[in-house]
Tab-separated table of C-alpha atoms in Angstrom:
chain	number	residue	atom	x	y	z
S	120	MET	CA	78.450	88.161	46.002
S	121	SER	CA	75.835	86.404	47.918
S	122	SER	CA	72.397	85.581	45.947
S	123	SER	CA	70.455	87.369	49.515
S	124	GLU	CA	72.293	90.351	48.953
S	125	GLY	CA	68.832	91.695	47.742
S	126	PHE	CA	66.465	89.705	49.383
S	127	PHE	CA	65.482	93.126	52.416
S	128	GLY	CA	64.333	95.072	48.922
S	129	ALA	CA	61.847	91.597	47.706
S	130	LEU	CA	59.973	91.643	49.542
S	131	PRO	CA	56.444	92.833	50.100
S	132	LEU	CA	54.815	95.966	50.649
S	133	LEU	CA	53.392	96.634	53.397
S	134	GLU	CA	51.732	100.858	53.123
S	135	ARG	CA	50.184	100.842	56.438
S	136	GLU	CA	51.032	100.130	60.167
S	137	ARG	CA	48.252	98.042	60.201
S	138	ASP	CA	49.598	95.644	56.930
S	139	ALA	CA	52.393	95.306	59.562
S	140	PHE	CA	50.612	92.247	61.083
S	141	ASP	CA	49.392	90.156	58.923
S	142	VAL	CA	52.277	87.670	58.899
S	143	THR	CA	52.157	85.968	55.579
S	144	ARG	CA	53.781	89.192	53.755
S	145	PHE	CA	56.742	88.328	56.380
S	146	ARG	CA	60.184	85.941	54.915
S	147	PRO	CA	62.764	84.626	56.767
S	148	ALA	CA	65.720	85.753	56.707
S	149	PRO	CA	68.880	84.419	55.082
S	150	ASP	CA	71.148	83.019	57.024
S	151	ASP	CA	74.017	84.508	56.588
S	152	TRP	CA	72.978	87.908	56.793
S	153	ALA	CA	73.885	89.165	60.376
S	154	LEU	CA	71.340	90.675	63.021
S	155	ALA	CA	72.426	93.587	65.214
S	156	VAL	CA	70.977	95.402	68.603
S	157	THR	CA	71.877	98.265	70.119
S	158	ASP	CA	71.424	99.692	73.230
S	159	ILE	CA	71.916	102.105	76.069
S	160	VAL	CA	72.748	101.305	79.116
S	161	ASP	CA	70.989	103.897	82.374
S	162	SER	CA	68.470	105.520	78.922
S	163	THR	CA	66.386	106.713	81.551
S	164	GLY	CA	68.928	108.248	84.216
S	165	ALA	CA	70.047	109.942	81.322
S	166	VAL	CA	66.301	110.997	79.612
S	167	ALA	CA	65.631	111.931	83.824
S	168	ARG	CA	69.414	114.096	83.655
S	169	GLY	CA	67.198	116.524	80.785
S	170	ARG	CA	69.580	114.316	77.841
S	171	HIS	CA	67.004	112.742	76.159
S	172	LYS	CA	67.162	114.377	72.531
S	173	THR	CA	71.354	112.365	73.137
S	174	VAL	CA	69.882	109.280	73.291
S	175	ASN	CA	67.480	109.233	70.217
S	176	PHE	CA	70.394	110.412	68.818
S	177	VAL	CA	72.505	108.011	69.333
S	178	ALA	CA	70.211	105.603	69.489
S	179	ALA	CA	69.636	106.729	65.607
S	180	MET	CA	73.324	106.187	65.534
S	181	GLY	CA	73.795	102.438	64.500
S	182	ILE	CA	71.121	102.617	61.484
S	183	ALA	CA	72.453	105.971	60.301
S	184	GLY	CA	76.427	104.038	60.217
S	185	LEU	CA	75.643	100.643	59.236
S	186	ARG	CA	72.534	102.284	56.983
S	187	ASN	CA	75.752	103.968	55.462
S	188	LEU	CA	77.905	101.768	55.228
S	189	CYS	CA	75.552	99.274	53.798
S	190	ALA	CA	74.511	101.710	51.005
S	191	PRO	CA	73.328	100.925	48.074
S	192	THR	CA	71.590	98.193	48.905
S	193	ARG	CA	69.001	98.547	51.192
S	194	ILE	CA	69.088	96.881	55.120
S	195	PRO	CA	65.319	96.458	57.516
S	196	PHE	CA	66.239	98.156	60.568
S	197	LEU	CA	64.319	99.880	63.803
S	198	PHE	CA	65.005	102.977	65.983
S	199	GLY	CA	63.213	102.081	69.736
S	200	GLY	CA	63.709	105.098	71.493
S	201	ASP	CA	67.244	103.797	73.495
S	202	GLY	CA	68.746	101.869	71.367
S	203	ALA	CA	67.710	99.939	67.643
S	204	VAL	CA	67.533	96.553	65.170
S	205	VAL	CA	69.671	96.388	61.874
S	206	MET	CA	70.066	93.654	59.751
S	207	VAL	CA	73.752	93.600	57.586
S	208	PRO	CA	74.150	91.714	54.317
S	209	PRO	CA	76.257	88.841	53.792
S	210	SER	CA	79.172	91.353	52.513
S	211	LYS	CA	78.970	93.589	55.050
S	212	VAL	CA	78.600	91.412	58.638
S	213	GLY	CA	82.733	91.942	59.500
S	214	ALA	CA	82.945	95.388	58.528
S	215	ALA	CA	79.212	96.209	60.169
S	216	ARG	CA	81.364	95.126	63.493
S	217	ALA	CA	83.949	97.240	63.688
S	218	GLU	CA	81.199	99.882	62.336
S	219	LEU	CA	79.309	99.059	66.049
S	220	ALA	CA	82.431	99.128	67.102
S	221	ARG	CA	82.934	102.811	66.689
S	222	VAL	CA	79.920	103.626	67.453
S	223	ARG	CA	79.549	102.438	70.705
S	224	GLY	CA	83.205	104.157	71.263
S	225	GLN	CA	82.030	107.355	69.734
S	226	SER	CA	78.847	107.542	71.620
S	227	ARG	CA	81.250	107.650	74.814
S	228	ARG	CA	83.335	110.212	73.912
S	229	ASP	CA	81.100	112.162	72.102
S	230	PHE	CA	77.796	111.763	73.770
S	231	ASP	CA	79.018	110.619	77.585
S	232	LEU	CA	76.872	107.657	76.867
S	233	VAL	CA	77.667	103.865	76.903
S	234	LEU	CA	76.443	101.785	74.149
S	235	ARG	CA	75.913	97.771	74.554
S	236	VAL	CA	76.213	96.034	70.749
S	237	GLY	CA	75.619	93.214	69.258
S	238	LEU	CA	76.173	91.041	66.419
S	239	VAL	CA	75.531	87.497	65.091
S	240	THR	CA	74.517	85.520	62.049
S	241	VAL	CA	70.761	84.693	61.393
S	242	GLU	CA	72.132	80.943	61.430
S	243	THR	CA	73.788	81.560	64.750
S	244	LEU	CA	70.552	82.198	66.427
S	245	ARG	CA	68.977	80.110	64.809
S	246	ARG	CA	70.940	77.425	66.564
S	247	PHE	CA	69.112	79.073	69.794
S	248	ASP	CA	65.691	77.851	68.770
S	249	CYS	CA	64.091	81.265	67.201
S	250	ASP	CA	63.771	82.386	64.355
S	251	VAL	CA	63.879	85.669	62.866
S	252	LEU	CA	61.020	86.382	59.815
S	253	VAL	CA	61.953	90.013	57.866
S	254	GLY	CA	59.009	91.782	57.413
S	255	ARG	CA	59.354	95.600	54.706
S	256	PHE	CA	57.479	98.690	56.060
S	257	GLU	CA	58.009	100.884	53.837
S	258	PRO	CA	55.099	103.886	53.724
S	259	THR	CA	56.379	105.546	50.759
S	260	PRO	CA	58.937	104.488	47.488
S	261	GLY	CA	61.802	103.361	48.833
S	262	ASN	CA	61.900	104.320	52.193
S	263	SER	CA	61.692	101.261	54.448
S	264	PHE	CA	61.856	100.215	58.023
S	265	GLY	CA	62.345	96.733	59.014
S	266	ILE	CA	59.463	94.808	61.584
S	267	PHE	CA	60.435	91.340	62.691
S	268	LEU	CA	58.821	88.154	64.200
S	269	GLY	CA	60.204	85.153	65.154
S	270	GLY	CA	61.477	85.953	68.570
S	271	GLY	CA	65.088	87.074	67.379
S	272	VAL	CA	65.251	90.134	68.508
S	273	ARG	CA	64.243	89.681	71.994
S	274	VAL	CA	67.276	86.703	72.213
S	275	LEU	CA	69.682	88.266	71.158
S	276	GLU	CA	68.684	92.001	72.725
S	277	ASP	CA	68.112	90.140	76.516
S	278	ALA	CA	72.092	88.213	75.843
S	279	VAL	CA	74.115	91.074	74.462
S	280	ARG	CA	71.812	92.786	78.203
S	281	GLY	CA	73.139	89.662	80.160
S	282	ARG	CA	70.448	88.661	80.934
S	283	GLY	CA	69.357	86.250	78.414
S	284	ASN	CA	71.204	83.381	77.265
S	285	ALA	CA	75.045	83.630	78.558
S	286	GLU	CA	77.160	81.751	74.802
S	287	LEU	CA	74.061	83.764	72.569
S	288	GLY	CA	75.705	87.184	75.126
S	289	ARG	CA	79.940	85.835	74.266
S	290	LEU	CA	79.433	84.989	70.313
S	291	ALA	CA	77.583	88.544	70.148
S	292	ALA	CA	80.199	90.508	71.713
S	293	ILE	CA	82.279	92.998	69.602
S	294	PRO	CA	85.706	93.483	71.994
S	295	ASP	CA	86.537	97.411	71.862
S	296	ALA	CA	90.207	96.763	69.961
S	297	LEU	CA	87.636	96.706	66.685
S	298	ASP	CA	87.988	100.844	67.848
S	299	ASP	CA	90.328	102.020	65.559
S	300	GLY	CA	89.267	105.392	66.370
S	301	GLU	CA	88.139	106.410	62.926
S	302	PRO	CA	85.266	108.173	63.279
S	303	VAL	CA	81.673	106.501	61.858
S	304	ASP	CA	79.738	107.761	58.758
S	305	LEU	CA	76.781	109.643	60.293
S	306	GLU	CA	76.166	111.834	57.479
S	307	GLY	CA	72.517	112.672	56.566
S	308	LEU	CA	71.876	112.060	60.886
S	309	SER	CA	69.842	114.859	62.230
S	310	CYS	CA	68.112	116.523	64.731
S	311	ARG	CA	66.564	120.239	63.161
S	312	TRP	CA	62.907	120.218	63.306
S	313	ASP	CA	61.567	121.316	67.396
S	314	THR	CA	59.942	120.070	69.714
S	315	LEU	CA	56.791	118.263	68.249
S	316	HIS	CA	53.086	119.553	70.661
S	317	SER	CA	50.415	117.808	70.673
S	318	SER	CA	47.703	119.370	69.503
S	319	GLN	CA	44.658	116.635	70.255
S	320	GLY	CA	45.441	116.670	73.789
S	321	THR	CA	48.854	114.274	74.790
S	322	MET	CA	51.333	112.047	72.778
S	323	LEU	CA	50.359	108.193	73.943
S	324	THR	CA	53.751	106.530	73.917
S	325	MET	CA	52.503	102.848	74.449
S	326	ILE	CA	53.953	100.128	74.646
S	327	VAL	CA	52.764	96.531	74.375
S	328	ARG	CA	54.682	92.294	74.620
S	329	GLY	CA	52.963	89.598	74.920
S	330	ASN	CA	51.564	86.605	72.500
S	331	ALA	CA	47.652	88.016	71.954
S	332	ASP	CA	46.933	89.680	68.940
S	333	LEU	CA	48.665	92.455	68.587
S	334	ARG	CA	46.119	93.983	66.108
S	335	GLU	CA	43.642	93.403	67.919
S	336	ILE	CA	45.067	95.199	69.982
S	337	TYR	CA	46.587	98.264	68.362
S	338	CYS	CA	42.977	98.739	66.347
S	339	GLU	CA	41.386	98.049	69.634
S	340	VAL	CA	43.159	101.585	70.788
S	341	LEU	CA	43.008	103.392	68.410
S	342	ARG	CA	38.865	102.603	68.112
S	343	LEU	CA	39.539	104.047	71.894
S	344	ALA	CA	41.678	107.144	70.849
S	345	GLY	CA	38.289	108.383	68.501
S	346	PRO	CA	38.485	109.122	65.441
S	347	GLU	CA	40.587	113.183	66.541
S	348	ALA	CA	43.745	110.619	67.272
S	349	GLU	CA	47.083	111.236	64.668
S	350	ILE	CA	47.659	108.147	64.480
S	351	ARG	CA	51.142	108.945	63.454
S	352	PRO	CA	52.086	112.330	65.533
S	353	VAL	CA	53.435	114.160	63.732
S	354	SER	CA	51.048	116.749	60.348
S	355	LEU	CA	51.582	119.794	59.489
S	356	ASN	CA	50.320	121.408	62.674
S	357	THR	CA	53.377	120.307	65.098
S	358	LEU	CA	55.815	120.587	62.695
S	359	ARG	CA	57.802	123.587	63.774
S	360	ALA	CA	61.612	124.631	62.307
S	361	ARG	CA	63.162	127.158	65.080
S	362	TRP	CA	66.458	128.391	63.972
S	363	PRO	CA	68.981	127.562	65.694
S	364	PRO	CA	67.832	124.310	66.417
S	365	THR	CA	68.001	122.622	69.389
S	366	GLY	CA	69.695	119.885	68.940
S	367	PHE	CA	72.611	121.479	66.497
S	368	MET	CA	75.225	120.741	68.386
S	369	LEU	CA	74.416	116.938	68.057
S	370	GLU	CA	74.697	116.953	64.588
S	371	ALA	CA	77.292	118.688	64.869
S	372	ARG	CA	79.196	116.129	67.063
S	373	ALA	CA	78.293	113.091	65.105
S	374	ARG	CA	79.190	115.115	61.353
S	375	ARG	CA	83.028	116.011	62.417
S	376	ARG	CA	84.871	113.047	61.685
S	377	GLY	CA	87.687	114.262	63.612
S	378	GLY	CA	87.302	117.825	61.977
S	379	SER	CA	87.271	120.730	64.219
S	380	LEU	CA	83.728	121.108	66.677
S	381	LEU	CA	84.379	124.573	66.344
S	382	ALA	CA	84.022	124.693	62.629
S	383	TRP	CA	81.786	121.914	61.566
S	384	THR	CA	79.241	123.703	63.840
S	385	ALA	CA	79.569	127.152	61.534
S	386	ARG	CA	78.661	124.394	59.394
S	387	VAL	CA	75.734	123.002	60.503
S	388	LEU	CA	74.373	126.615	61.954
S	389	ALA	CA	74.856	128.244	58.040
S	390	GLU	CA	73.627	124.659	56.147
S	391	THR	CA	70.328	124.859	58.769
S	392	LEU	CA	69.911	128.787	58.338
S	393	LEU	CA	69.986	127.910	55.144
S	394	ALA	CA	67.042	125.775	55.804
S	395	ARG	CA	65.056	127.335	57.506
S	396	VAL	CA	64.765	130.015	54.561
S	397	VAL	CA	63.822	127.871	52.115
S	398	LEU	CA	61.724	126.060	54.267
S	399	ALA	CA	59.407	129.900	55.173
S	400	CYS	CA	60.027	130.601	51.354
S	401	GLY	CA	57.621	126.877	50.821
S	402	LYS	CA	59.317	128.017	47.167
S	403	PRO	CA	60.564	124.386	45.418
S	404	ILE	CA	64.530	125.649	44.715
S	405	GLY	CA	66.426	123.113	41.723
S	406	GLY	CA	64.234	119.739	42.903
S	407	PHE	CA	63.919	120.425	46.793
S	408	ASP	CA	59.987	121.213	47.424
S	409	PRO	CA	60.033	122.475	50.797
S	410	GLN	CA	56.283	121.626	50.900
S	411	ARG	CA	56.389	118.496	49.642
S	412	TYR	CA	59.444	117.896	51.398
S	413	ARG	CA	57.090	118.574	54.466
S	414	SER	CA	53.948	116.340	54.105
S	415	GLU	CA	56.621	113.703	53.239
S	416	ILE	CA	57.437	113.703	56.800
S	417	VAL	CA	54.611	113.579	58.234
S	418	THR	CA	54.367	110.290	56.406
S	419	ASN	CA	57.958	108.596	56.030
S	420	THR	CA	57.463	107.723	60.498
S	421	ASP	CA	58.713	104.232	61.815
S	422	PHE	CA	56.410	101.746	63.144
S	423	CYS	CA	57.608	100.217	65.939
S	424	MET	CA	56.850	95.919	66.189
S	425	HIS	CA	59.874	92.647	66.969
S	426	ASP	CA	58.716	89.032	68.738
S	427	GLU	CA	56.317	90.309	70.283
S	428	THR	CA	56.484	94.011	71.725
S	429	LEU	CA	54.704	96.559	70.424
S	430	CYS	CA	55.777	99.576	70.071
S	431	PHE	CA	53.935	103.090	69.042
S	432	VAL	CA	53.205	107.035	69.418
S	433	ILE	CA	50.378	108.515	69.044
S	434	ASP	CA	49.004	112.486	68.905
S	435	CYS	CA	45.446	111.021	71.617
S	436	PRO	CA	42.913	113.244	72.968
S	437	LEU	CA	42.596	113.246	77.112
S	438	ALA	CA	39.538	112.038	77.260
S	439	ALA	CA	40.751	108.564	75.891
S	440	VAL	CA	43.242	107.837	77.588
S	441	ASP	CA	41.385	106.881	81.243
S	442	ALA	CA	39.390	104.279	78.407
S	443	ILE	CA	42.842	103.055	76.237
S	444	LYS	CA	44.106	102.380	80.220
S	445	MET	CA	41.261	100.805	81.359
S	446	TYR	CA	41.544	97.889	78.352
S	447	LEU	CA	44.722	97.577	78.575
S	448	ALA	CA	43.555	96.842	82.564
S	449	ASP	CA	41.842	94.493	81.598
S	450	ALA	CA	43.456	92.533	78.468
S	451	ALA	CA	46.369	92.156	80.723
S	452	SER	CA	44.322	90.594	83.331
S	453	THR	CA	42.393	88.363	80.905
S	454	ARG	CA	45.681	87.589	78.342
S	455	GLY	CA	48.475	88.244	80.003
S	456	LEU	CA	49.651	91.031	78.810
S	457	ARG	CA	52.347	94.082	79.373
S	458	TYR	CA	52.372	96.799	78.730
S	459	GLY	CA	53.386	100.357	79.083
S	460	ILE	CA	52.234	103.048	79.546
S	461	HIS	CA	53.372	107.342	78.669
S	462	LEU	CA	51.795	110.631	78.290
S	463	SER	CA	53.466	114.058	77.817
S	464	ASP	CA	52.929	116.983	75.953
S	465	THR	CA	55.321	117.314	73.219
S	466	ALA	CA	57.253	114.048	71.311
S	467	LEU	CA	60.486	114.492	69.981
S	468	MET	CA	61.752	113.546	66.387
S	469	THR	CA	65.274	112.476	65.190
S	470	CYS	CA	65.518	112.410	60.627
S	471	LEU	CA	67.449	110.260	59.393
S	472	VAL	CA	68.170	111.788	55.316
S	473	THR	CA	69.739	110.576	52.182
S	474	ALA	CA	68.428	112.469	49.413
S	475	PRO	CA	65.099	115.415	49.851
S	476	ALA	CA	65.106	116.030	46.890
S	477	ASP	CA	64.676	112.529	45.783
S	478	SER	CA	61.431	111.621	49.122
S	479	LEU	CA	64.333	109.329	50.695
S	480	HIS	CA	64.004	110.717	54.550
S	481	VAL	CA	62.998	108.601	57.293
S	482	HIS	CA	61.838	109.448	60.983
S	483	PHE	CA	62.336	108.900	64.599
S	484	VAL	CA	59.825	109.142	66.760
S	485	ASP	CA	59.749	109.042	70.558
S	486	GLY	CA	56.799	110.690	73.131
S	487	GLY	CA	58.219	113.229	75.203
S	488	GLY	CA	59.685	113.134	78.662
S	489	GLY	CA	61.397	109.971	78.026
S	490	GLY	CA	58.389	107.667	75.861
S	491	TYR	CA	59.853	104.953	75.111
S	492	THR	CA	63.032	104.313	77.463
S	493	SER	CA	59.519	105.319	80.520
S	494	ALA	CA	57.563	103.249	79.501
S	495	SER	CA	59.387	100.245	78.904
S	496	LYS	CA	60.279	101.077	82.858
S	497	SER	CA	57.157	100.753	83.975
S	498	LEU	CA	55.280	97.128	82.243
S	499	LYS	CA	52.173	96.231	84.002
S	500	VAL	CA	51.009	93.174	84.157
């Protein structure tokens, strides 16, 4: 086993969003680790057809599949609304290529979405004049997300999308033949919570891109949003469960692993009904405390930053939106930033639950009505 297998688990902790801007706490990724990216083709069109929840779910499939493949080794991952970034240790690089091929095939067969996938070692990326530096954002013990600097993510994403280095694109390509039809292990992936409704005015989804001080940008946006803004869009006031959950068929299709869709639909409905009853009662059962679990969901949400790009969703007062737009417009004109904003009454949450009784569960949030996808298409200079 490579001595670098425990690389991510040994990184310094970034416990708050603002810690993510401290570059001294990032470390160069080992050469023998591999970086993988996924991206949904025409996610804008899919969102326009009312398939936003499906887009988010498929984007999270690559994370779930590779995380389950690499368990119990901790790996860094990042959710981007219509795609993902994941790193895998050297012992799993070959298996990860096959798993990504299966994720791509399952995305097409079960969800009618075309997924781009690509994977290369960090050593390969460094030959293309970029680097991969990794930070471990861990809002609660054991629940880690990856944050990336160095340019490697951007360079690989561009190559996989066919608008970057063609040679790197060929090296990162994953043949269709690696998809042997075996089902992907997506255990733990779900979207059982109801749509999150803004309690402060609007769910503001933002993407900022450029080589300016992103920490300054982030802090100033939060200052302008005011003390009433929720920097994590999930709150106990907005967290609601319904039965049946609107995404139960997504979970049934993802988990059936070649079995009967009807049988898995019934199983998911039964599981979600039991979970709904337990959450409604609010009393501990065995080692599971529903009140603690709900509180943990609020904190166990992702924070997205890679290279020169910062993405986040906040529950923001409407009165602050114009000031935020004016500030970003000025920053764009004076500092060469690009930015995109999307406003919605709601946000969506996709969950990856490992062991709820042991507080091991993470949650990916995207603004409603397109969120990150819409913000990225409206990037302004």
